[in-house]
C-alpha positions as semicolon CSV with decimal commas, in nm:
position;residue;x (nm);y (nm);z (nm)
1;M;-2,265;-2,626;-6,736
2;T;-2,509;-2,921;-6,656
3;A;-2,642;-2,903;-6,314
4;G;-2,825;-3,161;-6,091
5;L;-2,761;-3,462;-6,296
6;P;-2,545;-3,770;-6,242
7;Y;-2,244;-3,756;-6,476
8;S;-2,326;-4,104;-6,582
9;S;-2,653;-3,991;-6,745
10;L;-2,490;-3,710;-6,954
11;S;-2,436;-3,740;-7,324
12;S;-2,085;-3,701;-7,477
13;A;-2,183;-3,338;-7,574
14;E;-2,299;-3,248;-7,224
15;I;-1,975;-3,405;-7,067
16;A;-1,779;-3,196;-7,307
17;A;-1,963;-2,879;-7,198
18;E;-1,922;-2,977;-6,838
19;L;-1,566;-3,022;-6,890
20;A;-1,518;-2,669;-7,046
21;G;-1,702;-2,511;-6,768
22;L;-1,494;-2,688;-6,506
23;R;-1,165;-2,591;-6,678
24;S;-1,282;-2,230;-6,648
25;Q;-1,354;-2,287;-6,284
26;Y;-1,030;-2,440;-6,220
27;A;-0,835;-2,155;-6,394
28;E;-1,010;-1,915;-6,159
29;L;-0,926;-2,133;-5,862
30;A;-0,559;-2,150;-5,969
31;A;-0,539;-1,777;-5,996
32;K;-0,630;-1,736;-5,635
33;G;-0,298;-1,821;-5,498
34;L;-0,422;-2,059;-5,228
35;S;-0,188;-2,221;-4,988
36;L;-0,399;-2,459;-4,778
37;D;-0,330;-2,796;-4,617
38;I;-0,595;-3,056;-4,518
39;T;-0,364;-3,355;-4,527
40;R;-0,330;-3,455;-4,158
41;G;-0,555;-3,465;-3,853
42;V;-0,373;-3,204;-3,667
43;P;-0,553;-3,006;-3,371
44;S;-0,598;-2,633;-3,456
45;A;-0,452;-2,357;-3,248
46;A;-0,780;-2,300;-3,075
47;Q;-0,794;-2,667;-2,970
48;L;-0,433;-2,639;-2,832
49;D;-0,531;-2,327;-2,646
50;L;-0,775;-2,542;-2,445
51;S;-0,487;-2,690;-2,276
52;A;-0,289;-2,367;-2,202
53;D;-0,318;-2,399;-1,838
54;L;-0,095;-2,700;-1,855
55;L;0,198;-2,474;-1,919
56;T;0,156;-2,327;-1,563
57;L;0,155;-2,668;-1,400
58;P;0,280;-2,833;-1,182
59;A;0,335;-2,490;-1,031
60;G;0,563;-2,598;-0,743
61;E;0,412;-2,935;-0,687
62;H;0,630;-3,231;-0,752
63;R;0,493;-3,524;-0,545
64;D;0,218;-3,746;-0,674
65;A;-0,061;-3,885;-0,449
66;D;0,167;-4,165;-0,333
67;G;0,430;-3,907;-0,230
68;I;0,664;-3,994;-0,505
69;D;0,908;-3,721;-0,611
70;C;0,825;-3,678;-0,969
71;R;1,164;-3,506;-1,041
72;N;1,355;-3,822;-0,978
73;Y;1,414;-4,154;-1,137
74;G;1,168;-4,452;-1,132
75;G;0,807;-4,526;-1,181
76;L;0,822;-4,732;-1,509
77;L;0,440;-4,785;-1,486
78;G;0,357;-4,411;-1,478
79;L;0,171;-4,226;-1,203
80;R;-0,100;-4,429;-1,040
81;E;-0,357;-4,158;-1,033
82;L;-0,304;-4,075;-1,411
83;R;-0,343;-4,445;-1,487
84;E;-0,669;-4,461;-1,290
85;I;-0,819;-4,168;-1,463
86;F;-0,746;-4,310;-1,814
87;A;-0,827;-4,676;-1,717
88;E;-1,176;-4,567;-1,644
89;L;-1,205;-4,383;-1,974
90;L;-1,035;-4,664;-2,182
91;E;-1,232;-4,936;-1,989
92;V;-0,940;-5,139;-1,875
93;P;-0,825;-5,238;-1,517
94;P;-0,566;-4,980;-1,376
95;A;-0,323;-5,259;-1,303
96;N;-0,324;-5,344;-1,683
97;L;-0,236;-4,985;-1,806
98;I;0,097;-4,815;-1,840
99;A;0,135;-4,443;-1,874
100;N;0,440;-4,340;-2,075
101;N;0,585;-4,048;-2,277
102;N;0,403;-3,840;-2,548
103;S;0,389;-4,085;-2,845
104;S;0,175;-4,389;-2,871
105;L;0,310;-4,456;-3,208
106;E;0,648;-4,487;-3,053
107;L;0,504;-4,732;-2,799
108;M;0,366;-4,941;-3,083
109;H;0,686;-4,945;-3,263
110;T;0,868;-5,052;-2,942
111;L;0,628;-5,343;-2,877
112;I;0,685;-5,471;-3,232
113;V;1,056;-5,431;-3,206
114;E;1,056;-5,609;-2,876
115;S;0,854;-5,901;-3,041
116;L;1,109;-5,910;-3,309
117;L;1,398;-5,941;-3,066
118;H;1,244;-6,156;-2,778
119;T;1,002;-6,442;-2,773
120;P;0,646;-6,303;-2,720
121;V;0,421;-6,433;-2,462
122;D;0,259;-6,747;-2,615
123;G;0,524;-6,755;-2,884
124;D;0,800;-7,006;-2,942
125;A;1,066;-6,780;-3,094
126;P;1,135;-6,408;-3,151
127;W;0,958;-6,288;-3,464
128;A;1,288;-6,195;-3,638
129;S;1,378;-6,556;-3,642
130;E;1,095;-6,638;-3,869
131;P;1,203;-6,672;-4,248
132;K;0,912;-6,446;-4,337
133;R;0,689;-6,215;-4,142
134;K;0,347;-6,062;-4,238
135;F;0,109;-5,807;-4,083
136;L;-0,258;-5,758;-4,180
137;C;-0,353;-5,404;-4,277
138;P;-0,725;-5,304;-4,303
139;A;-0,750;-5,070;-4,596
140;P;-0,825;-4,793;-4,616
141;G;-0,632;-4,747;-4,292
142;Y;-0,375;-4,542;-4,123
143;D;-0,040;-4,488;-4,316
144;R;0,176;-4,443;-4,015
145;H;0,062;-4,802;-3,899
146;F;0,157;-4,940;-4,232
147;A;0,491;-4,762;-4,232
148;V;0,597;-4,906;-3,898
149;T;0,555;-5,270;-4,009
150;E;0,690;-5,205;-4,357
151;D;0,999;-5,034;-4,203
152;L;1,052;-5,333;-3,978
153;G;1,051;-5,591;-4,270
154;F;0,688;-5,731;-4,263
155;E;0,496;-5,806;-4,575
156;L;0,184;-5,592;-4,569
157;V;-0,133;-5,781;-4,640
158;P;-0,442;-5,574;-4,711
159;V;-0,783;-5,667;-4,566
160;A;-1,103;-5,516;-4,679
161;M;-1,294;-5,270;-4,460
162;L;-1,668;-5,337;-4,445
163;A;-1,955;-5,142;-4,290
164;D;-1,876;-5,279;-3,942
165;G;-1,506;-5,320;-3,973
166;P;-1,254;-5,547;-4,126
167;D;-1,386;-5,847;-4,329
168;V;-1,369;-6,120;-4,045
169;G;-1,410;-6,395;-4,300
170;Q;-1,114;-6,278;-4,485
171;V;-0,907;-6,250;-4,172
172;A;-1,001;-6,589;-4,063
173;E;-0,902;-6,742;-4,385
174;L;-0,568;-6,567;-4,377
175;I;-0,460;-6,631;-4,025
176;A;-0,582;-6,989;-3,989
177;H;-0,290;-7,158;-4,163
178;D;-0,031;-6,899;-4,207
179;R;0,196;-6,871;-3,895
180;A;0,391;-6,594;-4,072
181;I;0,112;-6,357;-4,002
182;K;0,203;-6,204;-3,663
183;G;-0,064;-5,939;-3,618
184;M;-0,315;-5,691;-3,747
185;W;-0,360;-5,319;-3,715
186;L;-0,699;-5,178;-3,603
187;V;-0,837;-4,838;-3,505
188;P;-1,130;-4,951;-3,316
189;T;-1,316;-4,622;-3,247
190;Y;-1,377;-4,357;-3,510
191;S;-1,141;-4,551;-3,737
192;N;-0,870;-4,367;-3,945
193;P;-0,977;-4,259;-4,213
194;T;-1,333;-4,378;-4,234
195;G;-1,452;-4,256;-3,888
196;Q;-1,645;-4,566;-3,828
197;V;-1,680;-4,746;-3,495
198;I;-1,582;-5,101;-3,543
199;S;-1,875;-5,324;-3,413
200;E;-1,853;-5,524;-3,091
201;Q;-1,934;-5,838;-3,294
202;T;-1,633;-5,774;-3,521
203;I;-1,383;-5,705;-3,252
204;R;-1,510;-6,010;-3,045
205;A;-1,482;-6,224;-3,353
206;L;-1,131;-6,103;-3,427
207;L;-1,021;-6,179;-3,069
208;A;-1,164;-6,528;-3,092
209;L;-1,038;-6,644;-3,433
210;P;-0,807;-6,948;-3,451
211;A;-0,457;-6,837;-3,567
212;A;-0,167;-7,053;-3,689
213;A;0,069;-6,804;-3,506
214;P;0,020;-6,879;-3,132
215;D;0,144;-6,526;-3,060
216;F;-0,083;-6,343;-3,319
217;R;-0,148;-5,991;-3,190
218;L;-0,449;-5,765;-3,257
219;V;-0,297;-5,408;-3,217
220;L;-0,565;-5,174;-3,124
221;D;-0,482;-4,808;-3,164
222;N;-0,760;-4,647;-2,973
223;A;-0,632;-4,295;-3,053
224;Y;-0,979;-4,143;-3,111
225;A;-1,179;-4,316;-2,831
226;L;-1,269;-3,993;-2,665
227;H;-1,307;-3,776;-2,975
228;P;-1,680;-3,751;-3,097
229;V;-1,798;-3,491;-3,330
230;V;-2,164;-3,601;-3,312
231;G;-2,319;-3,754;-3,004
232;D;-2,115;-3,908;-2,732
233;P;-1,829;-4,173;-2,778
234;P;-1,932;-4,530;-2,752
235;T;-1,884;-4,715;-2,412
236;G;-1,910;-5,064;-2,297
237;R;-1,611;-5,183;-2,498
238;P;-1,373;-5,369;-2,244
239;F;-1,145;-5,520;-2,505
240;L;-0,928;-5,694;-2,246
241;A;-1,221;-5,849;-2,084
242;W;-1,343;-5,963;-2,428
243;A;-1,025;-6,123;-2,510
244;E;-1,017;-6,314;-2,175
245;E;-1,366;-6,451;-2,261
246;A;-1,257;-6,540;-2,612
247;G;-0,974;-6,747;-2,473
248;H;-0,696;-6,530;-2,608
249;P;-0,608;-6,292;-2,317
250;N;-0,276;-6,203;-2,469
251;R;-0,401;-6,125;-2,814
252;P;-0,485;-5,750;-2,778
253;L;-0,232;-5,471;-2,740
254;I;-0,416;-5,154;-2,677
255;F;-0,267;-4,800;-2,729
256;A;-0,405;-4,448;-2,661
257;S;-0,258;-4,111;-2,592
258;T;-0,350;-3,748;-2,508
259;S;-0,203;-3,629;-2,837
260;K;-0,511;-3,475;-2,962
261;I;-0,646;-3,408;-2,608
262;T;-0,383;-3,174;-2,467
263;F;-0,038;-3,109;-2,654
264;A;0,040;-3,351;-2,949
265;G;0,415;-3,312;-2,871
266;A;0,392;-3,304;-2,499
267;G;0,123;-3,537;-2,396
268;V;0,104;-3,884;-2,238
269;S;0,072;-4,218;-2,403
270;F;-0,091;-4,532;-2,276
271;F;-0,043;-4,917;-2,319
272;A;-0,296;-5,170;-2,193
273;A;-0,260;-5,541;-2,214
274;S;-0,284;-5,868;-2,012
275;T;-0,082;-5,891;-1,703
276;A;0,155;-6,149;-1,894
277;N;0,206;-5,901;-2,176
278;L;0,276;-5,609;-1,941
279;D;0,531;-5,818;-1,725
280;W;0,710;-5,912;-2,055
281;H;0,724;-5,573;-2,193
282;L;0,844;-5,407;-1,863
283;A;1,112;-5,670;-1,845
284;H;1,255;-5,532;-2,156
285;A;1,156;-5,166;-2,133
286;G;1,346;-5,155;-1,788
287;K;1,662;-5,205;-1,968
288;R;1,596;-4,917;-2,183
289;S;1,448;-4,659;-1,956
290;I;1,435;-4,599;-1,577
291;G;1,096;-4,420;-1,612
292;P;0,890;-4,170;-1,814
293;D;0,839;-3,787;-1,767
294;K;0,658;-3,805;-1,438
295;L;0,643;-3,426;-1,402
296;N;0,448;-3,410;-1,742
297;Q;0,220;-3,694;-1,609
298;L;0,168;-3,502;-1,282
299;R;0,065;-3,183;-1,475
300;H;-0,198;-3,392;-1,648
301;V;-0,330;-3,525;-1,327
302;L;-0,349;-3,173;-1,186
303;F;-0,508;-3,040;-1,508
304;F;-0,790;-3,301;-1,540
305;R;-0,820;-3,420;-1,180
306;D;-1,048;-3,709;-1,282
307;A;-1,221;-3,886;-1,572
308;A;-1,513;-3,639;-1,557
309;G;-1,258;-3,351;-1,608
310;V;-1,120;-3,531;-1,929
311;R;-1,482;-3,572;-2,064
312;A;-1,559;-3,201;-1,997
313;H;-1,233;-3,118;-2,181
314;M;-1,334;-3,328;-2,471
315;R;-1,675;-3,149;-2,496
316;R;-1,483;-2,843;-2,550
317;H;-1,287;-2,996;-2,831
318;K;-1,614;-3,126;-2,990
319;A;-1,756;-2,768;-2,989
320;L;-1,455;-2,668;-3,208
321;L;-1,444;-2,961;-3,419
322;A;-1,809;-3,036;-3,498
323;P;-1,885;-2,713;-3,690
324;K;-1,578;-2,783;-3,924
325;F;-1,697;-3,140;-3,996
326;A;-2,045;-3,005;-4,058
327;L;-1,901;-2,744;-4,302
328;A;-1,701;-2,994;-4,494
329;L;-1,987;-3,242;-4,532
330;K;-2,215;-2,963;-4,646
331;I;-1,983;-2,844;-4,914
332;L;-1,927;-3,201;-5,032
333;E;-2,289;-3,260;-5,065
334;E;-2,363;-2,931;-5,240
335;R;-2,078;-2,958;-5,482
336;L;-2,056;-3,340;-5,545
337;G;-2,396;-3,502;-5,448
338;A;-2,588;-3,462;-5,769
339;S;-2,293;-3,570;-5,998
340;K;-2,264;-3,907;-5,814
341;V;-1,891;-3,915;-5,907
342;A;-1,785;-3,939;-5,535
343;S;-1,900;-4,066;-5,199
344;W;-1,780;-4,001;-4,847
345;T;-1,810;-4,100;-4,499
346;E;-2,005;-3,899;-4,239
347;P;-1,811;-3,968;-3,929
348;R;-1,944;-3,933;-3,577
349;G;-1,590;-3,880;-3,439
350;G;-1,228;-3,885;-3,504
351;Y;-1,036;-3,645;-3,727
352;F;-1,111;-3,752;-4,087
353;V;-1,354;-3,775;-4,373
354;S;-1,285;-4,059;-4,622
355;L;-1,357;-3,938;-4,973
356;N;-1,402;-4,188;-5,255
357;V;-1,380;-4,040;-5,602
358;L;-1,448;-4,174;-5,945
359;P;-1,218;-4,492;-5,961
360;G;-0,887;-4,401;-6,148
361;T;-0,899;-4,040;-6,072
362;A;-0,769;-4,009;-5,708
363;R;-0,406;-3,934;-5,802
364;E;-0,533;-3,675;-6,068
365;V;-0,744;-3,512;-5,811
366;V;-0,450;-3,465;-5,570
367;R;-0,241;-3,333;-5,859
368;L;-0,500;-3,079;-5,962
369;A;-0,539;-2,969;-5,603
370;K;-0,169;-2,927;-5,545
371;E;-0,124;-2,714;-5,861
372;A;-0,412;-2,490;-5,727
373;G;-0,260;-2,445;-5,385
374;V;-0,435;-2,715;-5,173
375;A;-0,247;-2,998;-5,029
376;L;-0,453;-3,330;-5,005
377;T;-0,316;-3,652;-4,859
378;P;-0,144;-3,835;-5,137
379;A;-0,363;-4,081;-5,310
380;G;-0,284;-4,441;-5,205
381;A;-0,163;-4,328;-4,859
382;T;-0,439;-4,511;-4,689
383;F;-0,330;-4,845;-4,850
384;P;-0,043;-5,069;-4,786
385;Y;0,265;-4,978;-4,990
386;R;0,076;-4,664;-5,099
387;V;-0,106;-4,848;-5,368
388;D;-0,486;-4,802;-5,385
389;P;-0,591;-5,075;-5,645
390;E;-0,878;-4,862;-5,763
391;D;-0,708;-4,518;-5,733
392;T;-1,011;-4,380;-5,556
393;N;-0,957;-4,291;-5,180
394;I;-0,842;-3,954;-5,048
395;R;-0,848;-3,884;-4,674
396;I;-0,947;-3,529;-4,577
397;A;-0,862;-3,380;-4,241
398;P;-1,097;-3,073;-4,151
399;S;-0,946;-2,999;-3,808
400;L;-0,655;-2,754;-3,855
401;L;-0,779;-2,481;-4,082
402;P;-1,009;-2,192;-3,955
403;E;-1,353;-2,236;-4,110
404;P;-1,314;-1,976;-4,396
405;D;-0,999;-2,145;-4,520
406;L;-1,148;-2,487;-4,471
407;S;-1,448;-2,377;-4,690
408;D;-1,207;-2,257;-4,958
409;A;-1,003;-2,593;-4,931
410;I;-1,313;-2,821;-4,965
411;E;-1,470;-2,600;-5,243
412;A;-1,135;-2,628;-5,421
413;A;-1,101;-3,011;-5,377
414;S;-1,462;-3,054;-5,497
415;T;-1,381;-2,861;-5,824
416;C;-1,080;-3,088;-5,873
417;V;-1,290;-3,402;-5,809
418;L;-1,548;-3,286;-6,077
419;L;-1,273;-3,187;-6,320
420;A;-1,086;-3,516;-6,285
421;A;-1,418;-3,709;-6,340
422;A;-1,519;-3,505;-6,648
423;Q;-1,174;-3,552;-6,788
424;K;-1,179;-3,927;-6,744
425;L;-1,546;-3,954;-6,880
426;A;-1,455;-3,738;-7,175
427;Q;-1,149;-3,957;-7,258
428;K;-1,373;-4,258;-7,231
429;D;-1,620;-4,116;-7,473
430;S;-1,351;-4,014;-7,712
431;G;-1,189;-4,360;-7,698
């Protein structure tokens, strides 16, 4: 096999030799009987063990700092002391933060449904009354965001992701004259799947842009705000204050949760917004629920105690995650760097590596990997309607597997990337 040279510089004969060698490698890979999954950003068992003491709480305690009996009804805002802890971490005023049950995705879905059924703050009619509804989707982006708005009848409009975030010029052009565009998804910190931190300049611009829809919303899913794998998480990002300064205080809807901090199925979610937006939401939410699981919120208060406790806990997560990301990036460089048939992000936080393979081969890479026993995120998943126009992007999640299995999975995926590239180049030469 040819080593150390970009595939683009190889002759037809050299590509044919490379292909033969890779097919032999792949046959050996398929014979191993692997059964590995790097599709989703799931905390490992070791990460979940960090929160084991939650299972012993509240240990007879049932009243919060205000003396409220957490076993009973009420408390739609969530426990004050928990809101104060995470308000500091999320850089929002405590009065503008709600603590709810475990799923921030459910909260996002709820806010959009409420906007469909009831006239939003600044709006002139419920969204469902519009003859057509659209939502902007930075791509590559988070498939579950896209699924929410697709399922609720919105047309998904892709927006290009640049080095510092969504293409602001493209967004400005789209929303300036089309009142059917009701909002945009965005993961502002350690974005899914690229891992990038959206720049302050970009977020401030998005908050300030004129929009034809007076109730245009920027849905900021800050799921990874506290999840660095290199260095410390960014600070000095008070999104609500920036929106106020931009003259659109009601534009941002901010979400977060402890899903990857404590237990994914038994954590706490958060929603931050302007006072007007919170009052509007609570007026409708109060018809649906008398209050969240306050006992679970209380155990989180007792477990963390304060914001410093959360930060210390996240350093323990980082100690488990950082070596896995370093390992994945090392293997990608060793296996794919010289060939120049792929590129990938080197995230400073979050749960994903975004891998771009030779255009036109992502689906084949995923198919080859599946047949070899390695599950990759489906090609196209990071784009609206699951259609990647260049068939190039694959999201990789290094978090779940122990390092020996992760090594096998990334090695296997790399072999599939090279094989798919060599096959395509060989076909091109023969054509």
